mmCIF file of C-alpha atoms in Angstrom:
data_model
loop_
_atom_site.group_PDB
_atom_site.id
_atom_site.type_symbol
_atom_site.label_atom_id
_atom_site.label_comp_id
_atom_site.label_asym_id
_atom_site.label_seq_id
_atom_site.Cartn_x
_atom_site.Cartn_y
_atom_site.Cartn_z
ATOM 1 C CA MET G 28 109.768 77.039 99.067
ATOM 2 C CA VAL G 29 110.816 80.263 97.319
ATOM 3 C CA LYS G 30 107.234 81.162 96.378
ATOM 4 C CA LEU G 31 106.063 80.284 99.893
ATOM 5 C CA LEU G 32 108.660 82.679 101.314
ATOM 6 C CA GLU G 33 107.723 85.481 98.907
ATOM 7 C CA ASN G 34 103.998 85.277 99.589
ATOM 8 C CA THR G 35 104.362 84.674 103.319
ATOM 9 C CA TYR G 36 106.655 87.716 103.519
ATOM 10 C CA ARG G 37 103.964 89.815 101.864
ATOM 11 C CA GLN G 38 101.194 88.377 104.063
ATOM 12 C CA VAL G 39 103.152 89.076 107.259
ATOM 13 C CA ASN G 40 104.089 92.629 106.257
ATOM 14 C CA ILE G 41 100.552 93.448 105.144
ATOM 15 C CA ALA G 42 99.320 92.179 108.519
ATOM 16 C CA LEU G 43 101.880 94.383 110.279
ATOM 17 C CA ILE G 44 100.806 97.526 108.439
ATOM 18 C CA ASN G 45 97.136 96.629 108.947
ATOM 19 C CA GLU G 46 97.625 96.239 112.676
ATOM 20 C CA LEU G 47 99.567 99.507 112.831
ATOM 21 C CA ALA G 48 96.760 101.202 110.866
ATOM 22 C CA ILE G 49 94.263 100.042 113.493
ATOM 23 C CA LEU G 50 96.554 101.313 116.257
ATOM 24 C CA CYS G 51 97.089 104.648 114.495
ATOM 25 C CA ASN G 52 93.333 105.047 114.100
ATOM 26 C CA MET G 53 92.861 104.485 117.837
ATOM 27 C CA LEU G 54 95.604 107.033 118.582
ATOM 28 C CA GLU G 55 94.235 109.491 116.000
ATOM 29 C CA ILE G 56 97.477 109.343 114.006
ATOM 30 C CA ASP G 57 97.454 109.354 110.211
ATOM 31 C CA ILE G 58 98.955 106.017 109.119
ATOM 32 C CA TRP G 59 99.726 107.430 105.669
ATOM 33 C CA GLU G 60 101.906 110.154 107.216
ATOM 34 C CA VAL G 61 103.685 107.510 109.286
ATOM 35 C CA VAL G 62 104.375 105.381 106.198
ATOM 36 C CA GLU G 63 105.604 108.379 104.190
ATOM 37 C CA ALA G 64 107.963 109.376 107.009
ATOM 38 C CA ALA G 65 109.271 105.817 107.341
ATOM 39 C CA LYS G 66 109.964 105.741 103.586
ATOM 40 C CA THR G 67 112.529 108.548 104.025
ATOM 41 C CA LYS G 68 114.984 106.087 105.564
ATOM 42 C CA PRO G 69 117.393 105.157 102.766
ATOM 43 C CA PHE G 70 117.474 101.449 103.691
ATOM 44 C CA GLY G 71 115.689 98.919 105.838
ATOM 45 C CA PHE G 72 112.061 99.852 105.123
ATOM 46 C CA GLU G 73 109.846 98.437 102.416
ATOM 47 C CA SER G 74 106.536 100.239 102.179
ATOM 48 C CA PHE G 75 103.317 98.255 102.481
ATOM 49 C CA ARG G 76 99.839 99.776 102.401
ATOM 50 C CA PRO G 77 97.069 99.010 104.877
ATOM 51 C CA GLY G 78 93.855 97.684 103.435
ATOM 52 C CA PRO G 79 90.898 95.342 103.835
ATOM 53 C CA GLY G 80 93.027 92.181 103.903
ATOM 54 C CA VAL G 81 94.709 90.052 101.264
ATOM 55 C CA GLY G 82 93.280 88.269 98.261
ATOM 56 C CA GLY G 83 94.189 86.326 95.191
ATOM 57 C CA HIS G 84 95.329 82.812 94.559
ATOM 58 C CA CYS G 85 98.775 83.145 96.170
ATOM 59 C CA ILE G 86 99.125 85.485 99.144
ATOM 60 C CA PRO G 87 96.276 84.119 101.285
ATOM 61 C CA ILE G 88 96.774 80.513 100.138
ATOM 62 C CA ASP G 89 100.540 79.918 100.246
ATOM 63 C CA PRO G 90 100.964 80.827 103.943
ATOM 64 C CA LYS G 91 98.060 78.478 104.786
ATOM 65 C CA TYR G 92 99.859 75.690 102.967
ATOM 66 C CA LEU G 93 103.109 76.522 104.760
ATOM 67 C CA SER G 94 101.272 76.457 108.086
ATOM 68 C CA PHE G 95 99.631 73.135 107.241
ATOM 69 C CA LYS G 96 102.952 71.531 106.280
ATOM 70 C CA THR G 97 104.845 72.849 109.297
ATOM 71 C CA ARG G 98 102.148 71.580 111.653
ATOM 72 C CA GLN G 99 102.537 68.144 110.055
ATOM 73 C CA ILE G 100 106.182 68.114 111.141
ATOM 74 C CA GLY G 101 105.387 69.506 114.597
ATOM 75 C CA LYS G 102 106.709 73.041 114.070
ATOM 76 C CA PRO G 103 103.844 75.518 113.700
ATOM 77 C CA VAL G 104 104.680 78.911 112.238
ATOM 78 C CA ARG G 105 102.827 80.964 114.835
ATOM 79 C CA PHE G 106 103.903 84.328 113.445
ATOM 80 C CA VAL G 107 102.533 83.418 110.016
ATOM 81 C CA GLU G 108 99.292 82.144 111.528
ATOM 82 C CA LEU G 109 98.897 85.384 113.494
ATOM 83 C CA ALA G 110 99.391 87.365 110.284
ATOM 84 C CA GLN G 111 96.632 85.314 108.647
ATOM 85 C CA GLU G 112 94.352 85.998 111.604
ATOM 86 C CA ILE G 113 94.986 89.753 111.420
ATOM 87 C CA ASN G 114 94.410 89.941 107.677
ATOM 88 C CA ASN G 115 91.293 87.767 107.906
ATOM 89 C CA SER G 116 89.851 90.196 110.467
ATOM 90 C CA MET G 117 90.282 93.257 108.250
ATOM 91 C CA PRO G 118 87.006 93.024 106.280
ATOM 92 C CA SER G 119 85.063 93.097 109.568
ATOM 93 C CA TYR G 120 87.215 95.969 110.781
ATOM 94 C CA VAL G 121 86.438 97.951 107.611
ATOM 95 C CA VAL G 122 82.704 97.289 107.987
ATOM 96 C CA ASN G 123 82.755 98.276 111.666
ATOM 97 C CA ARG G 124 84.618 101.523 110.901
ATOM 98 C CA ILE G 125 81.985 102.446 108.320
ATOM 99 C CA ILE G 126 79.163 101.562 110.723
ATOM 100 C CA GLU G 127 80.772 103.786 113.386
ATOM 101 C CA ARG G 128 80.962 106.707 110.964
ATOM 102 C CA MET G 129 77.396 106.177 109.771
ATOM 103 C CA ASN G 130 76.210 106.114 113.389
ATOM 104 C CA LYS G 131 78.029 109.388 114.086
ATOM 105 C CA LEU G 132 76.167 110.878 111.126
ATOM 106 C CA GLY G 133 72.884 109.519 112.476
ATOM 107 C CA LYS G 134 72.362 107.305 109.425
ATOM 108 C CA PRO G 135 71.070 103.777 109.985
ATOM 109 C CA MET G 136 72.802 100.993 108.096
ATOM 110 C CA LYS G 137 69.585 99.225 107.152
ATOM 111 C CA ASN G 138 68.426 100.440 103.737
ATOM 112 C CA SER G 139 71.586 102.516 103.293
ATOM 113 C CA ARG G 140 73.356 102.384 99.959
ATOM 114 C CA ILE G 141 77.099 101.842 99.736
ATOM 115 C CA LEU G 142 79.280 101.849 96.640
ATOM 116 C CA ILE G 143 82.436 99.759 96.799
ATOM 117 C CA PHE G 144 85.267 100.681 94.448
ATOM 118 C CA GLY G 145 87.459 97.755 93.480
ATOM 119 C CA VAL G 146 86.379 94.172 93.962
ATOM 120 C CA ALA G 147 89.290 92.332 92.369
ATOM 121 C CA TYR G 148 92.018 91.429 94.809
ATOM 122 C CA LYS G 149 94.388 93.933 93.171
ATOM 123 C CA LYS G 150 94.254 96.648 90.538
ATOM 124 C CA ASP G 151 94.319 96.057 86.806
ATOM 125 C CA ILE G 152 93.031 92.470 86.916
ATOM 126 C CA SER G 153 89.602 90.845 86.841
ATOM 127 C CA ASP G 154 90.356 88.101 89.388
ATOM 128 C CA THR G 155 88.217 88.191 92.549
ATOM 129 C CA ARG G 156 89.539 84.992 94.150
ATOM 130 C CA GLU G 157 89.826 85.400 97.919
ATOM 131 C CA SER G 158 89.105 89.132 97.556
ATOM 132 C CA PRO G 159 88.358 90.728 100.940
ATOM 133 C CA ALA G 160 85.869 92.992 99.146
ATOM 134 C CA LEU G 161 83.583 89.981 98.776
ATOM 135 C CA ASP G 162 83.523 89.519 102.568
ATOM 136 C CA ILE G 163 82.767 93.216 103.001
ATOM 137 C CA ILE G 164 79.899 93.014 100.504
ATOM 138 C CA GLU G 165 78.487 89.922 102.225
ATOM 139 C CA ASN G 166 78.776 91.537 105.661
ATOM 140 C CA PHE G 167 76.970 94.700 104.560
ATOM 141 C CA SER G 168 74.312 92.748 102.674
ATOM 142 C CA SER G 169 73.522 90.743 105.815
ATOM 143 C CA LYS G 170 72.835 94.065 107.573
ATOM 144 C CA GLY G 171 70.272 95.150 104.983
ATOM 145 C CA VAL G 172 72.622 97.514 103.163
ATOM 146 C CA GLU G 173 72.129 97.969 99.424
ATOM 147 C CA ILE G 174 75.523 97.326 97.853
ATOM 148 C CA SER G 175 76.775 98.449 94.475
ATOM 149 C CA PHE G 176 80.316 98.055 93.280
ATOM 150 C CA TYR G 177 82.547 99.330 90.555
ATOM 151 C CA ASP G 178 85.660 97.700 89.232
ATOM 152 C CA PRO G 179 87.117 98.617 85.837
ATOM 153 C CA PHE G 180 87.441 94.919 85.009
#
């Protein structure tokens, strides 16, 4: 249960910062400035960074297991399931943001070339399990985009 708590805590907080990043984008507020300002509080705030979702063999998997088990006993963890939904939507959000910017530049996506930096689910490892970068690559590839990627591992 301890590991489930640790990884669910991370999943939920990553979902929160991801949703706030989307909101800040809509309001034309820099999420990074908001996070830096929030970090000045001496207690009560742990900094999480927005990104394309969660990956790896623990953070996306453990909350799913927790959700599965709690549904078996008739007590769904709706907050956890919502966090999963938010994080699972982030690769599409990233792709759509890039498409919007390309459209503003008058560049069609088909036959465009995009380089993705970092494919592993976190830095300094070679593990791509559940990496949201893979969903981004697949999404772009289905739109006729030529994808290259770089990851030091």
